[in-house]
XYZ file of C-alpha atoms in Angstrom:
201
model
C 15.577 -2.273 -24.974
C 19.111 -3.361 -23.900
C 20.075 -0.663 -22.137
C 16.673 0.477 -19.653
C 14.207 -2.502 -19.369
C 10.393 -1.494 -18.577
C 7.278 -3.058 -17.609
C 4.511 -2.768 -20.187
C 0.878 -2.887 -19.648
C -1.505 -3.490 -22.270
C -5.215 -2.631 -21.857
C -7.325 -3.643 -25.050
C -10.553 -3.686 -27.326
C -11.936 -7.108 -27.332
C -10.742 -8.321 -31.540
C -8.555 -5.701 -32.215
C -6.069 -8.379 -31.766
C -4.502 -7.014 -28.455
C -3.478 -10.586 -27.065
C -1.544 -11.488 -29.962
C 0.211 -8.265 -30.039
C 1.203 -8.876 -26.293
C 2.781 -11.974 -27.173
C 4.856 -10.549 -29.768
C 6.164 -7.635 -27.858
C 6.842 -10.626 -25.506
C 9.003 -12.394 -27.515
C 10.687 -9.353 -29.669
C 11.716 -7.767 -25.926
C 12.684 -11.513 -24.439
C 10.202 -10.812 -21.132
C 7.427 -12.696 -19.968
C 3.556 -12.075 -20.556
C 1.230 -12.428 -17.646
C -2.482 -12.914 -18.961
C -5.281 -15.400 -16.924
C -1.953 -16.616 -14.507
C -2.917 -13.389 -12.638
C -6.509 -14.253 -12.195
C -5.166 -17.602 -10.674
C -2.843 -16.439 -8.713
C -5.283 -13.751 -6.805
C -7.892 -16.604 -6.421
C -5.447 -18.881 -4.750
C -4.273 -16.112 -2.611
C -8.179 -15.527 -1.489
C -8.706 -18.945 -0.804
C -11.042 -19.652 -3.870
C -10.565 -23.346 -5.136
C -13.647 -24.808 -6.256
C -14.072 -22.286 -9.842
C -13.210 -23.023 -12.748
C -11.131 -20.728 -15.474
C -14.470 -19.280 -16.748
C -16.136 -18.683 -13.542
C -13.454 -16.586 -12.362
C -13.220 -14.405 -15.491
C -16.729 -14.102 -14.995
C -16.324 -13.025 -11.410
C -13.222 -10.896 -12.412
C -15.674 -8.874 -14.761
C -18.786 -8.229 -12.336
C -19.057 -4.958 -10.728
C -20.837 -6.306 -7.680
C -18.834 -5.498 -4.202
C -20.645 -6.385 -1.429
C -19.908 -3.776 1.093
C -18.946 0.085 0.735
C -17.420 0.113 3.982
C -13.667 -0.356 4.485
C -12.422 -4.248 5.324
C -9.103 -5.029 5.962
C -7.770 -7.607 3.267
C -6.561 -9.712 5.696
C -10.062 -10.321 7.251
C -11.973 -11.321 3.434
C -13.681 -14.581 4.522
C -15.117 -16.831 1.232
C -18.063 -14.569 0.423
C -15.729 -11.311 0.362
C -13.226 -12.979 -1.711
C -15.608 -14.213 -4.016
C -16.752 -10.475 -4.842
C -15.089 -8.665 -7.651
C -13.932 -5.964 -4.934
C -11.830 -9.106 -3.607
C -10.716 -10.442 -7.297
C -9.800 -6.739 -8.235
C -7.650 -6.158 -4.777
C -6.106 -9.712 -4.966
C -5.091 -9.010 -8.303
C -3.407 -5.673 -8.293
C -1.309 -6.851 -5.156
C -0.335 -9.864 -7.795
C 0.333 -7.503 -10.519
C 2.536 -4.788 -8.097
C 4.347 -7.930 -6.964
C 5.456 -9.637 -10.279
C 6.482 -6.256 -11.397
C 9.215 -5.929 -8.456
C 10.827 -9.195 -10.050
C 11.253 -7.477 -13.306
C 10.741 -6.598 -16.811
C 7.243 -8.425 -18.327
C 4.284 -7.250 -20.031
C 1.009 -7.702 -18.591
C -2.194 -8.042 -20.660
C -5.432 -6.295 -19.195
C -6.157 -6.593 -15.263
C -5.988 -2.915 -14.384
C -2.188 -3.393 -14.798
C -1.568 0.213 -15.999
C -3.830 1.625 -12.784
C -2.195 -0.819 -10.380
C 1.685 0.262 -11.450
C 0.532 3.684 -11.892
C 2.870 5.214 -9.593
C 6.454 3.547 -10.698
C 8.368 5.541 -13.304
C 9.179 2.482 -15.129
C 6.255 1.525 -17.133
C 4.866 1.883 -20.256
C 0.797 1.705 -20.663
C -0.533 0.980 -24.037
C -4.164 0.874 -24.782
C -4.764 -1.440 -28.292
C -8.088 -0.405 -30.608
C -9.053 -1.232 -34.415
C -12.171 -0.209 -36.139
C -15.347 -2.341 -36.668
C -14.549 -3.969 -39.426
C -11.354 -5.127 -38.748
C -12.720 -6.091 -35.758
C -15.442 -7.897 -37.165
C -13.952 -9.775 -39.846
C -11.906 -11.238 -36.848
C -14.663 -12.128 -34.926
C -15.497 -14.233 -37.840
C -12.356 -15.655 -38.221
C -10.757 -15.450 -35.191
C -12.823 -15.377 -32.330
C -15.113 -18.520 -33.347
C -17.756 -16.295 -35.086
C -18.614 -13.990 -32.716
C -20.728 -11.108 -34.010
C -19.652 -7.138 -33.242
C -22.645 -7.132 -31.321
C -20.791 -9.959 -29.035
C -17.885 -8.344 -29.049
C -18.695 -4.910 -28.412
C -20.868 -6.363 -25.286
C -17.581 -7.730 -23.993
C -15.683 -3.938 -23.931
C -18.859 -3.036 -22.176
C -17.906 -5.195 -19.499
C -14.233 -4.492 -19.509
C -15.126 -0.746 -19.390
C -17.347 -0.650 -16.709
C -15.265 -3.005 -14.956
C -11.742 -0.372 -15.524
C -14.307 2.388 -14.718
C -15.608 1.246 -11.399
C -12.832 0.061 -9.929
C -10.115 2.770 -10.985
C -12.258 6.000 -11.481
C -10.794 6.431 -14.849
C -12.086 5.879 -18.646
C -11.232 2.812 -20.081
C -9.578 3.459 -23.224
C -9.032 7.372 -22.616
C -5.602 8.075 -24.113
C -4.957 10.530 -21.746
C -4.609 7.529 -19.432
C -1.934 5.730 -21.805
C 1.395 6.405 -23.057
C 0.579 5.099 -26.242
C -2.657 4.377 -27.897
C -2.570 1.649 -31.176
C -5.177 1.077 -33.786
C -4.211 -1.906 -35.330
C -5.150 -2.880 -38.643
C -3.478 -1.070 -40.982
C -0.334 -3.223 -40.808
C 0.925 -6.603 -39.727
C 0.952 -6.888 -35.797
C 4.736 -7.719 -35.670
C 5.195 -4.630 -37.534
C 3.126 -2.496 -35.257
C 5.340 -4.271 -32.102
C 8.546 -3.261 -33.793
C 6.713 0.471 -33.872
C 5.781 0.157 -30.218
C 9.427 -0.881 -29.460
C 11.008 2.224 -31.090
C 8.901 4.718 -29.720
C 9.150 3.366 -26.425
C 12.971 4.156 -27.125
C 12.313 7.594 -28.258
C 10.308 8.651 -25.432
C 11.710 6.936 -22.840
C 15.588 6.509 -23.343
């Protein structure tokens, strides 16, 4: 991608091995990955100190704003900006400003819906089948069952859903949709790489 860098966004199936992907488009493309530093970033920014890594994925994840009614962002005292309206806000205005420093990939956090109007990214939406994605839940993901894991895209989906008025993991919402699987991941990110200069130059 030497001679037109993009942005990439990478929404993903929880075990279909999405993260790892990420990194290696990361490191094959020489641009930075922004994963949880987002969620950190937009907590700071709201004023939210006293959570832990967990509890604000947790709070990230819950559908639960507490007012309907427009509020300036400006105004969010502690009990807006602890509300997943506030993480979700916070977060996009993270993810539009890291973008404006330059080529990176960013992993999940309504990325693709928050850059949705520049002309220079490239959405990707990562899926596998259940038993690929249950043999890594064995192996990978600390023995997690499908059950575990498929409750986990429930939450991601109605999270994407809620908050951008699209379907999570529609491909008409993508440039690009990936099963993995059926190769080795650094394979697949060398794919990625050369459609990405097929279709966009």
């Amino acid at each position: 991608m030497e001679e037109k860098k993009f942005i990439i966004t990478v929404g993903r199936q929880y075990g279909c091995g999405g993260r790892e992907l990420a990194e290696i488009l990361a490191e094959k493309l020489g641009v930075h990955l922004y994963d949880r530093q987002i969620v950190h970033m937009a907590a700071a920014k709201l004023g939210i100190n006293d959570l832990n890594e967990r509890d604000l994925l947790e709070l990230e994840n819950t559908v639960k704003p507490l007012s309907s009614r427009f509020i300036p962002f400006h105004s969010f005292g502690m009990a807006m900006g602890e509300s997943s309206q506030g993480m979700f806000m916070a977060e996009s205005n993270v993810v539009r400003k890291l973008a404006d420093d330059g080529p990176c990939i960013f992993l999940g956090r309504c990325a693709d819906y928050a850059l949705r109007k520049r002309d220079d990214v490239f959405s990707i939406f990562v899926c596998a089948d259940d038993e690929f994605r249950e043999e890594r839940g064995r192996t990978v993901y600390e023995g997690k069952s499908l059950k575990e894991l498929n409750r986990e895209n429930e939450k991601r989906a109605r999270y994407y859903d809620y908050y951008t008025g699209r379907k999570w993991g529609d491909g008409a919402n993508y440039d690009l949709v990936v099963k993995t699987g059926r190769a080795p991941l650094a394979q697949i990110a060398d794919g990625i790489i050369a459609y990405m200069h097929a279709v966009k130059g």
